[in-house]
Amino acid sequence: MLDSAIIGGGPAGISAAINLKLLGKTFVWFGGASKKVERAELIKNYVGFPAVAGGSLAKAFKEHTESMGIDGVDAVVTGVYQTDGYFTLLAQDASYEARTVILCTGVETSKPIEGEEEFLGRGVSYCATCDGFLYKGKKIAVLCTDKRFEHEAEFLAGLSEKAYVIPLYKGYEIKSDKAEIIVKKPVSVTGDMRVRALNFKDASLEVDGLFILRGSVSPATLLRGLKTEDGHIFVNRDLSTNIAGVFAAGDCTGRPYQYAKSVGEGNVAAHSVVEFLK
Amino acid sequence: MLDSAIIGGGPAGISAAINLKLLGKTFVWFGGASKKVERAELIKNYVGFPAVAGGSLAKAFKEHTESMGIDGVDAVVTGVYQTDGYFTLLAQDASYEARTVILCTGVETSKPIEGEEEFLGRGVSYCATCDGFLYKGKKIAVLCTDKRFEHEAEFLAGLSEKAYVIPLYKGYEIKSDKAEIIVKKPVSVTGDMRVRALNFKDASLEVDGLFILRGSVSPATLLRGLKTEDGHIFVNRDLSTNIAGVFAAGDCTGRPYQYAKSVGEGNVAAHSVVEFLK
């Protein structure tokens, strides 16, 4: 049983990981793949680095975690389940148990599509390796939001009878005989007891399932009962949420969306976890 | 009329100043003299600087403000007065007007002595240059908390008939014919309508006034009506206090006392000031 699980590889997650490590706690850090800092052009208000390029700041952050022997797990967490005094986290093909969770999931860059939450577990899935085999020989749609999920889309297409793959970015390269690429934005998923169709503005595809491959799952979907306010996770001053043992830090807790705020909140959340574990 | 006044030169004040400047606001920054970061031995959790000495981090912070042309004013703010929609700040021999205030006053290293708040303005003063002349030819006590206030103690002694100077640190060098050095810790100030005596555990000095020379005045004394909670300034998530237009950031808002938290809060407070000024 780990002391904590940190979800998110941005500045808040990095800060939480560094602090938990220094505070002598055990944890898993789902922090492999955030590219947000790296992509920033120029940052002028992260104190100590006057006018720094995103790439340089990301490098300094990475050197900090590496110098402390902190490794991130590069997997998308698709569900967090509360059991008797601890949490079980599903991350693609592995599961983890931790006494606390720190959500550093950032802000949603893509909104959920209509029907997504309603049909979650009834044809909508976020996890190719968890649920892919359920759709062997069936017709599926795969919403691919980033190039780095293309191998999952190909894996799903390979299992299916037919897969409509919908890339939501430019420069896609999806190689599968069973995949039909559709370059359109879906607006809703509909069905009865289960998913039956993925709908576009002017067309509809009959499918048995819909996989949505995103870098992160929205916190409220990830963790049932989590209180949100104006699209952000509700937190107290100590960064505790409405669920005992669950904390949040960074952009997901609200504006301003700033590196210094995120790093500061990761720091506070880690200290609050230590208080909570006492 | 300035947009804001930032009180405090630690990480929260530095961060607030950098952000207000980038956000195009006018402000005065009472941030000349904080030595807290500089004195830290080794800091391991300020993200981006793995295991850095306090002196090096302080240097990086200073280079950041200097590179942006931000100058701090090295004066102790002794009072903040709310007038019609703005604040007047007294800082030794100058006064400033600002529409908002960001309190980054850190945590008290010295507790107020008994009677200090009761006799403030009736014999107790924090400001040698403001009130010194009122005690020309009188008997005073001067509580000097730091070497850097010795010239003020000497100035006060020079004006007085007799000055009992009480240094609360080691290695004092106070040069004045009229000063009698007393190396004891005072416990209370007493009087009737005005200050009459400064008291020690086993002795008492008859005086007409008491000057307390400290690096900072406690926020609740500085600003009447400011809500505190467990010895810290009460703040909301956006770092607003109970007084409209007054914000707080850093150690003064509560634990954990951490650089990253302070820098993050300075960042948030600056953004909240901008929202408030809209």
XYZ file of N, CA and C in Angstrom, chain B residues 55-252:
594
model
N 21.903 31.275 -0.250
C 22.555 32.417 -0.876
C 22.396 32.423 -2.389
N 22.511 31.234 -2.997
C 22.395 31.145 -4.460
C 20.961 31.407 -4.908
N 19.998 30.879 -4.146
C 18.596 31.095 -4.522
C 18.235 32.574 -4.367
N 18.707 33.181 -3.271
C 18.440 34.606 -3.046
C 19.026 35.431 -4.196
N 20.203 35.025 -4.674
C 20.861 35.723 -5.777
C 20.028 35.588 -7.063
N 19.524 34.393 -7.314
C 18.689 34.172 -8.504
C 17.411 35.008 -8.430
N 16.825 35.084 -7.236
C 15.609 35.882 -7.049
C 15.919 37.368 -7.317
N 17.053 37.816 -6.776
C 17.433 39.223 -6.914
C 17.709 39.570 -8.381
N 18.390 38.654 -9.068
C 18.676 38.891 -10.486
C 17.382 38.994 -11.289
N 16.385 38.236 -10.849
C 15.098 38.271 -11.558
C 14.453 39.660 -11.444
N 14.371 40.181 -10.222
C 13.753 41.513 -10.067
C 14.617 42.592 -10.732
N 15.927 42.476 -10.580
C 16.810 43.485 -11.162
C 16.724 43.499 -12.690
N 16.624 42.295 -13.268
C 16.548 42.211 -14.734
C 15.274 42.890 -15.259
N 14.285 43.037 -14.369
C 13.038 43.673 -14.783
C 12.953 45.128 -14.315
N 14.043 45.601 -13.742
C 14.056 46.990 -13.273
C 13.159 47.255 -12.082
N 12.956 46.247 -11.263
C 12.113 46.418 -10.074
C 12.984 46.772 -8.878
N 12.704 47.921 -8.267
C 13.455 48.341 -7.086
C 12.578 48.291 -5.849
N 13.115 47.762 -4.793
C 12.393 47.779 -3.529
C 12.727 49.030 -2.737
N 11.787 49.457 -1.910
C 12.035 50.567 -0.988
C 12.419 49.942 0.351
N 13.558 50.363 0.897
C 14.026 49.767 2.151
C 13.532 50.589 3.335
N 12.250 50.474 3.626
C 11.677 51.217 4.755
C 10.645 50.325 5.427
N 10.483 50.501 6.717
C 9.493 49.719 7.455
C 8.153 50.450 7.416
N 7.124 49.747 6.968
C 5.781 50.338 6.957
C 5.245 50.269 8.377
N 4.852 51.423 8.909
C 4.426 51.445 10.313
C 2.918 51.607 10.481
N 2.222 51.878 9.394
C 0.770 51.986 9.487
C 0.125 52.001 8.117
N -1.047 51.375 8.017
C -1.819 51.395 6.772
C -3.213 51.895 7.130
N -3.644 52.981 6.506
C -4.925 53.586 6.850
C -5.845 53.585 5.648
N -7.060 53.096 5.901
C -8.032 52.999 4.823
C -8.798 54.303 4.716
N -8.780 54.896 3.532
C -9.581 56.094 3.300
C -10.575 55.726 2.213
N -11.224 56.702 1.684
C -12.280 56.506 0.711
C -11.810 55.750 -0.536
N -11.842 54.430 -0.493
C -11.482 53.660 -1.683
C -10.003 53.491 -1.939
N -9.167 53.937 -1.022
C -7.737 53.676 -1.203
C -7.045 53.586 0.162
N -5.772 53.324 0.143
C -5.013 53.129 1.374
C -3.842 54.105 1.431
N -3.590 54.617 2.617
C -2.407 55.449 2.840
C -1.439 54.645 3.690
N -0.206 54.537 3.232
C 0.804 53.772 3.956
C 1.863 54.727 4.494
N 2.136 54.634 5.778
C 3.226 55.407 6.354
C 4.443 54.512 6.461
N 5.543 54.994 5.908
C 6.781 54.226 5.951
C 7.880 55.171 6.396
N 8.109 55.165 7.685
C 9.099 56.056 8.280
C 8.823 57.501 7.876
N 9.657 58.158 7.098
C 9.409 59.575 6.837
C 8.670 59.857 5.525
N 8.092 58.827 4.919
C 7.359 59.063 3.672
C 5.973 58.432 3.751
N 5.058 58.896 2.893
C 3.760 58.235 2.823
C 3.407 57.949 1.371
N 2.603 56.927 1.163
C 2.261 56.451 -0.176
C 0.759 56.210 -0.237
N 0.175 56.373 -1.413
C -1.241 56.064 -1.582
C -1.402 54.988 -2.648
N -2.209 53.991 -2.348
C -2.395 52.884 -3.291
C -3.823 52.372 -3.204
N -4.317 51.864 -4.312
C -5.705 51.377 -4.350
C -5.840 49.986 -3.732
N -4.739 49.221 -3.708
C -4.762 47.892 -3.086
C -3.472 47.688 -2.289
N -3.505 46.696 -1.421
C -2.327 46.357 -0.614
C -2.138 44.843 -0.656
N -0.900 44.389 -0.829
C -0.600 42.957 -0.701
C 0.329 42.782 0.500
N -0.163 42.127 1.512
C 0.622 41.887 2.731
C 1.438 40.607 2.578
N 2.758 40.743 2.591
C 3.642 39.577 2.489
C 4.613 39.690 3.657
N 4.068 39.782 4.840
C 4.853 40.187 6.004
C 5.532 39.022 6.718
N 5.361 37.822 6.204
C 6.027 36.687 6.827
C 5.430 36.339 8.173
N 6.160 35.545 8.931
C 5.694 35.230 10.275
C 6.509 36.018 11.275
N 5.849 36.357 12.320
C 6.472 37.119 13.399
C 7.626 36.322 13.982
N 8.782 36.947 14.087
C 9.846 36.268 14.798
C 9.875 36.736 16.248
N 9.311 37.914 16.492
C 9.213 38.368 17.884
C 7.759 38.698 18.206
N 7.313 38.202 19.319
C 5.937 38.477 19.752
C 5.839 39.902 20.261
N 4.680 40.533 20.151
C 4.522 41.849 20.759
C 4.649 41.720 22.280
N 5.106 42.762 22.936
C 5.171 42.686 24.402
C 3.836 43.160 24.972
N 3.566 42.747 26.164
C 2.284 43.070 26.805
C 2.088 44.579 26.870
N 0.946 45.056 26.466
C 0.637 46.486 26.521
C 1.009 47.229 25.245
N 1.756 46.573 24.358
C 2.246 47.239 23.149
C 1.110 47.777 22.286
N 0.129 46.920 22.019
C -0.965 47.376 21.157
C -1.841 48.397 21.871
N -2.029 48.198 23.169
C -2.872 49.104 23.962
C -2.314 50.541 23.954
N -0.995 50.674 24.050
C -0.397 52.011 24.150
C 0.136 52.553 22.820
N -0.180 51.849 21.722
C 0.262 52.320 20.409
C -0.371 53.687 20.137
N 0.470 54.678 19.838
C -0.045 56.038 19.616
C -0.194 56.823 20.917
N 0.039 56.166 22.045
C -0.026 56.854 23.345
C 1.296 56.627 24.089
N 2.374 56.679 23.323
C 3.679 56.503 23.930
C 4.479 55.378 23.285
N 3.763 54.455 22.666
C 4.469 53.402 21.915
C 4.511 53.821 20.454
N 5.697 53.758 19.854
C 5.841 54.111 18.439
C 6.779 53.129 17.753
N 6.527 52.924 16.452
C 7.412 52.060 15.667
C 8.365 52.869 14.795
N 8.218 54.194 14.833
C 8.864 54.991 13.805
C 9.676 56.140 14.384
N 11.013 55.990 14.316
C 11.898 57.001 14.883
C 11.739 58.340 14.182
N 11.736 58.329 12.858
C 11.687 59.596 12.126
C 10.317 60.267 12.203
N 9.244 59.472 12.364
C 7.901 60.077 12.463
C 7.700 60.745 13.819
N 8.064 60.040 14.870
C 7.644 60.465 16.207
C 8.790 60.922 17.108
N 10.023 60.778 16.636
C 11.178 61.076 17.476
C 11.126 62.459 18.115
N 10.722 63.454 17.327
C 10.760 64.830 17.818
C 9.785 65.093 18.964
N 8.769 64.245 19.084
C 7.819 64.376 20.198
C 8.487 64.109 21.541
N 9.646 63.466 21.496
C 10.287 63.046 22.750
C 11.582 63.806 23.008
N 11.710 64.960 22.379
C 12.882 65.814 22.560
C 12.986 66.173 24.043
N 14.132 65.910 24.639
C 14.333 66.245 26.045
C 13.581 65.368 27.027
N 13.039 64.241 26.536
C 12.312 63.346 27.445
C 13.070 62.036 27.642
N 12.507 61.230 28.532
C 13.119 59.924 28.794
C 12.413 58.846 27.974
N 13.182 58.088 27.223
C 12.558 57.047 26.406
C 13.280 55.708 26.549
N 12.569 54.665 26.152
C 13.203 53.352 25.998
C 13.140 52.994 24.518
N 14.185 52.377 24.020
C 14.224 51.980 22.606
C 14.534 50.491 22.532
N 13.560 49.744 22.008
C 13.740 48.311 21.839
C 14.276 48.091 20.427
N 15.513 47.625 20.335
C 16.150 47.501 19.019
C 16.299 46.009 18.701
N 15.598 45.541 17.647
C 15.550 44.093 17.400
C 16.615 43.624 16.414
N 17.283 44.563 15.763
C 18.241 44.150 14.730
C 19.297 45.232 14.557
N 20.497 44.782 14.229
C 21.629 45.681 14.037
C 21.315 46.822 13.079
N 20.521 46.528 12.041
C 20.290 47.561 11.031
C 19.445 48.733 11.540
N 18.900 48.633 12.736
C 18.138 49.769 13.275
C 18.958 50.608 14.261
N 20.252 50.294 14.380
C 21.071 51.000 15.373
C 21.170 52.494 15.118
N 21.218 52.897 13.844
C 21.308 54.339 13.568
C 20.039 55.056 14.022
N 18.894 54.359 13.959
C 17.643 54.959 14.444
C 17.658 55.082 15.967
N 18.208 54.073 16.604
C 18.311 54.117 18.066
C 19.217 55.276 18.484
N 20.308 55.448 17.758
C 21.236 56.545 18.062
C 20.584 57.908 17.813
N 19.822 57.992 16.746
C 19.097 59.224 16.420
C 18.122 59.582 17.550
N 17.385 58.590 18.027
C 16.427 58.807 19.106
C 17.122 59.218 20.407
N 18.237 58.527 20.697
C 18.993 58.845 21.915
C 19.477 60.292 21.868
N 19.946 60.707 20.695
C 20.440 62.066 20.514
C 19.390 63.130 20.822
N 18.145 62.846 20.467
C 17.057 63.798 20.715
C 16.630 63.818 22.175
N 16.737 62.690 22.830
C 16.167 62.512 24.170
C 17.025 63.173 25.250
N 16.432 63.209 26.443
C 17.243 63.591 27.593
C 18.062 62.378 27.997
N 17.389 61.241 27.984
C 18.060 59.977 28.305
C 17.329 58.854 27.587
N 18.111 57.932 27.023
C 17.489 56.804 26.315
C 18.035 55.484 26.849
N 17.127 54.613 27.268
C 17.515 53.246 27.616
C 17.402 52.424 26.335
N 18.511 51.979 25.814
C 18.474 51.207 24.568
C 18.634 49.725 24.903
N 17.674 48.944 24.430
C 17.658 47.515 24.744
C 17.861 46.709 23.461
N 19.077 46.250 23.201
C 19.315 45.471 21.979
C 18.885 44.016 22.209
N 18.132 43.466 21.255
C 17.680 42.070 21.401
C 18.473 41.127 20.493
N 19.759 41.390 20.346
C 20.615 40.560 19.490
C 22.032 40.702 20.021
N 22.901 39.879 19.479
C 24.290 39.940 19.939
C 25.133 40.854 19.063
N 26.228 41.343 19.600
C 27.177 42.139 18.821
C 26.713 43.556 18.536
N 25.970 44.119 19.462
C 25.479 45.494 19.258
C 26.602 46.508 19.394
N 26.483 47.620 18.647
C 27.428 48.738 18.744
C 26.623 50.019 18.657
N 26.178 50.506 19.774
C 25.350 51.711 19.784
C 26.163 52.848 20.399
N 26.380 53.881 19.570
C 27.245 54.983 20.002
C 26.422 56.224 20.279
N 26.233 56.525 21.552
C 25.550 57.766 21.933
C 25.821 58.015 23.410
N 26.162 59.266 23.732
C 26.423 59.628 25.135
C 25.171 59.497 25.978
N 24.040 59.687 25.353
C 22.795 59.689 26.113
C 22.170 58.306 26.252
N 22.776 57.315 25.589
C 22.187 55.972 25.628
C 22.772 55.125 26.753
N 21.876 54.506 27.505
C 22.315 53.504 28.477
C 21.858 52.155 27.950
N 22.803 51.268 27.753
C 22.456 49.950 27.181
C 21.945 49.038 28.292
N 20.837 48.410 28.034
C 20.285 47.462 28.998
C 20.089 46.120 28.316
N 20.768 45.107 28.845
C 20.659 43.792 28.203
C 19.725 42.906 29.024
N 18.457 43.080 28.771
C 17.409 42.353 29.483
C 16.224 42.282 28.557
N 15.370 41.320 28.785
C 14.165 41.220 27.949
C 12.980 41.888 28.626
N 12.412 42.905 28.005
C 11.251 43.558 28.630
C 10.021 42.654 28.538
N 9.148 42.762 29.528
C 7.941 41.919 29.510
C 6.652 42.705 29.294
N 6.643 43.981 29.707
C 5.412 44.745 29.497
C 5.660 46.239 29.503
N 4.714 46.960 28.904
C 4.731 48.411 28.970
C 3.430 48.814 29.681
N 3.560 49.712 30.646
C 2.383 50.110 31.421
C 2.290 51.625 31.523
N 1.149 52.123 31.991
C 0.952 53.562 32.122
C -0.468 53.873 32.503
N -0.868 55.142 32.266
C -2.266 55.514 32.512
C -2.851 55.945 31.177
N -2.952 57.261 30.945
C -3.397 57.700 29.627
C -2.269 57.520 28.615
N -1.050 57.566 29.145
C 0.125 57.412 28.298
C 1.103 56.441 28.963
N 2.086 56.045 28.190
C 3.135 55.163 28.709
C 3.856 55.812 29.891
N 4.063 55.047 30.950
C 4.826 55.548 32.094
C 6.036 54.686 32.402
N 5.973 53.379 32.092
C 7.086 52.500 32.473
C 7.249 51.314 31.534
N 8.502 50.910 31.386
C 8.809 49.656 30.703
C 9.287 48.698 31.788
N 8.676 47.518 31.808
C 8.929 46.602 32.913
C 9.667 45.342 32.502
N 10.577 44.939 33.377
C 11.305 43.692 33.195
C 10.847 42.756 34.299
N 11.338 41.551 34.263
C 10.921 40.564 35.257
C 11.180 41.057 36.680
N 12.347 41.723 36.855
C 12.765 42.100 38.217
C 13.064 43.596 38.359
N 12.634 44.402 37.393
C 12.932 45.833 37.474
C 11.962 46.608 36.604
N 12.027 47.929 36.708
C 11.115 48.775 35.959
C 11.830 50.079 35.627
N 11.585 50.618 34.412
C 12.190 51.892 34.033
C 11.081 52.917 33.816
N 11.208 54.065 34.448
C 10.238 55.135 34.208
C 10.568 55.814 32.895
N 9.654 55.816 31.970
C 9.899 56.451 30.669
C 8.652 57.181 30.175
N 8.868 58.120 29.240
C 7.746 58.846 28.638
C 7.293 58.211 27.326
N 8.178 57.380 26.779
C 7.823 56.756 25.501
C 8.637 55.499 25.258
N 8.084 54.632 24.403
C 8.788 53.398 24.042
C 8.807 53.275 22.524
N 10.010 53.216 21.962
C 10.136 52.965 20.524
C 10.490 51.504 20.317
N 9.756 50.854 19.424
C 10.057 49.456 19.106
C 10.508 49.412 17.656
N 11.782 49.112 17.445
C 12.345 49.109 16.095
C 12.435 47.671 15.598
N 11.468 47.313 14.775
C 11.374 45.948 14.248
C 11.388 45.998 12.734
N 11.747 44.859 12.113
C 11.756 44.761 10.644
C 10.359 44.836 10.077
N 9.390 44.376 10.827
C 8.017 44.481 10.352
C 7.086 44.612 11.538
N 5.980 45.256 11.275
C 4.964 45.431 12.286
C 3.925 44.347 12.015
N 3.356 43.770 13.040
C 2.417 42.674 12.805
C 1.215 43.181 12.014
N 0.733 42.376 11.064
C -0.311 42.841 10.141
C -1.541 43.384 10.855
N -1.951 42.750 11.948
C -3.164 43.193 12.643
C -2.961 44.557 13.297
N -1.717 44.865 13.667
C -1.413 46.175 14.236
C -1.329 47.209 13.120
N -0.788 46.777 11.997
C -0.594 47.634 10.823
C -1.926 48.116 10.273
N -2.900 47.261 10.283
C -4.151 47.503 9.571
C -5.304 47.091 10.473
N -5.954 48.072 11.060
C -7.040 47.793 12.001
C -8.184 47.061 11.307
N -8.703 46.052 11.980
C -9.877 45.341 11.452
C -9.530 44.138 10.606
N -8.234 43.911 10.390
C -7.827 42.762 9.585
C -8.110 41.473 10.357
N -8.802 40.552 9.706
C -9.173 39.308 10.374
C -7.995 38.322 10.377
N -7.710 37.792 11.548
C -6.678 36.767 11.638
C -7.292 35.496 12.215
N -6.599 34.381 12.027
C -7.090 33.080 12.464
C -5.869 32.278 12.892
N -5.820 31.851 14.126
C -4.670 31.106 14.639
C -3.352 31.822 14.364
N -3.337 33.124 14.515
C -2.088 33.866 14.342
C -1.699 34.169 12.904
N -2.543 33.776 11.947
C -2.253 34.070 10.544
C -3.373 34.932 9.959
N -3.049 35.617 8.873
C -4.076 36.434 8.222
C -5.090 35.513 7.552
N -6.359 35.747 7.796
C -7.398 34.962 7.141
C -7.467 35.350 5.666
N -7.392 34.363 4.786
C -7.519 34.635 3.343
C -8.475 33.653 2.689
N -9.083 34.109 1.621
C -9.875 33.246 0.754
C -8.960 32.604 -0.275
N -9.547 31.723 -1.113
C -8.737 31.018 -2.107
C -8.029 31.984 -3.070
N -8.637 33.149 -3.337
C -7.986 34.106 -4.243
C -7.046 35.044 -3.480
N -6.823 34.728 -2.197
C -5.913 35.460 -1.327
C -6.407 36.852 -0.956
N -7.681 37.103 -1.145
C -8.283 38.316 -0.601
C -8.460 38.117 0.905
N -8.395 39.214 1.650
C -8.622 39.156 3.097
C -10.051 39.626 3.377
N -10.379 39.867 4.620
C -11.721 40.370 4.948
C -11.899 41.845 4.594
N -10.803 42.532 4.260
C -10.895 43.951 3.883
C -10.769 44.070 2.366
N -11.787 44.658 1.726
C -11.780 44.790 0.261
C -10.544 45.548 -0.194
N -9.816 44.984 -1.148
C -8.627 45.645 -1.668
C -7.345 45.226 -0.971
N -7.476 44.463 0.108
C -6.282 43.986 0.814
C -6.129 42.481 0.580
N -4.959 42.082 0.135
C -4.640 40.692 -0.158
C -3.437 40.292 0.689
N -3.223 38.991 0.837
C -2.063 38.540 1.610
C -1.475 37.309 0.943
N -0.174 37.104 1.113
C 0.505 35.974 0.478
C 1.721 35.577 1.295
N 2.038 34.289 1.259
C 3.254 33.804 1.903
C 3.010 33.302 3.316
N 4.075 33.234 4.087
C 4.003 32.667 5.434
C 2.910 33.308 6.300
N 2.631 34.602 6.070
C 1.647 35.291 6.910
C 0.242 34.727 6.753
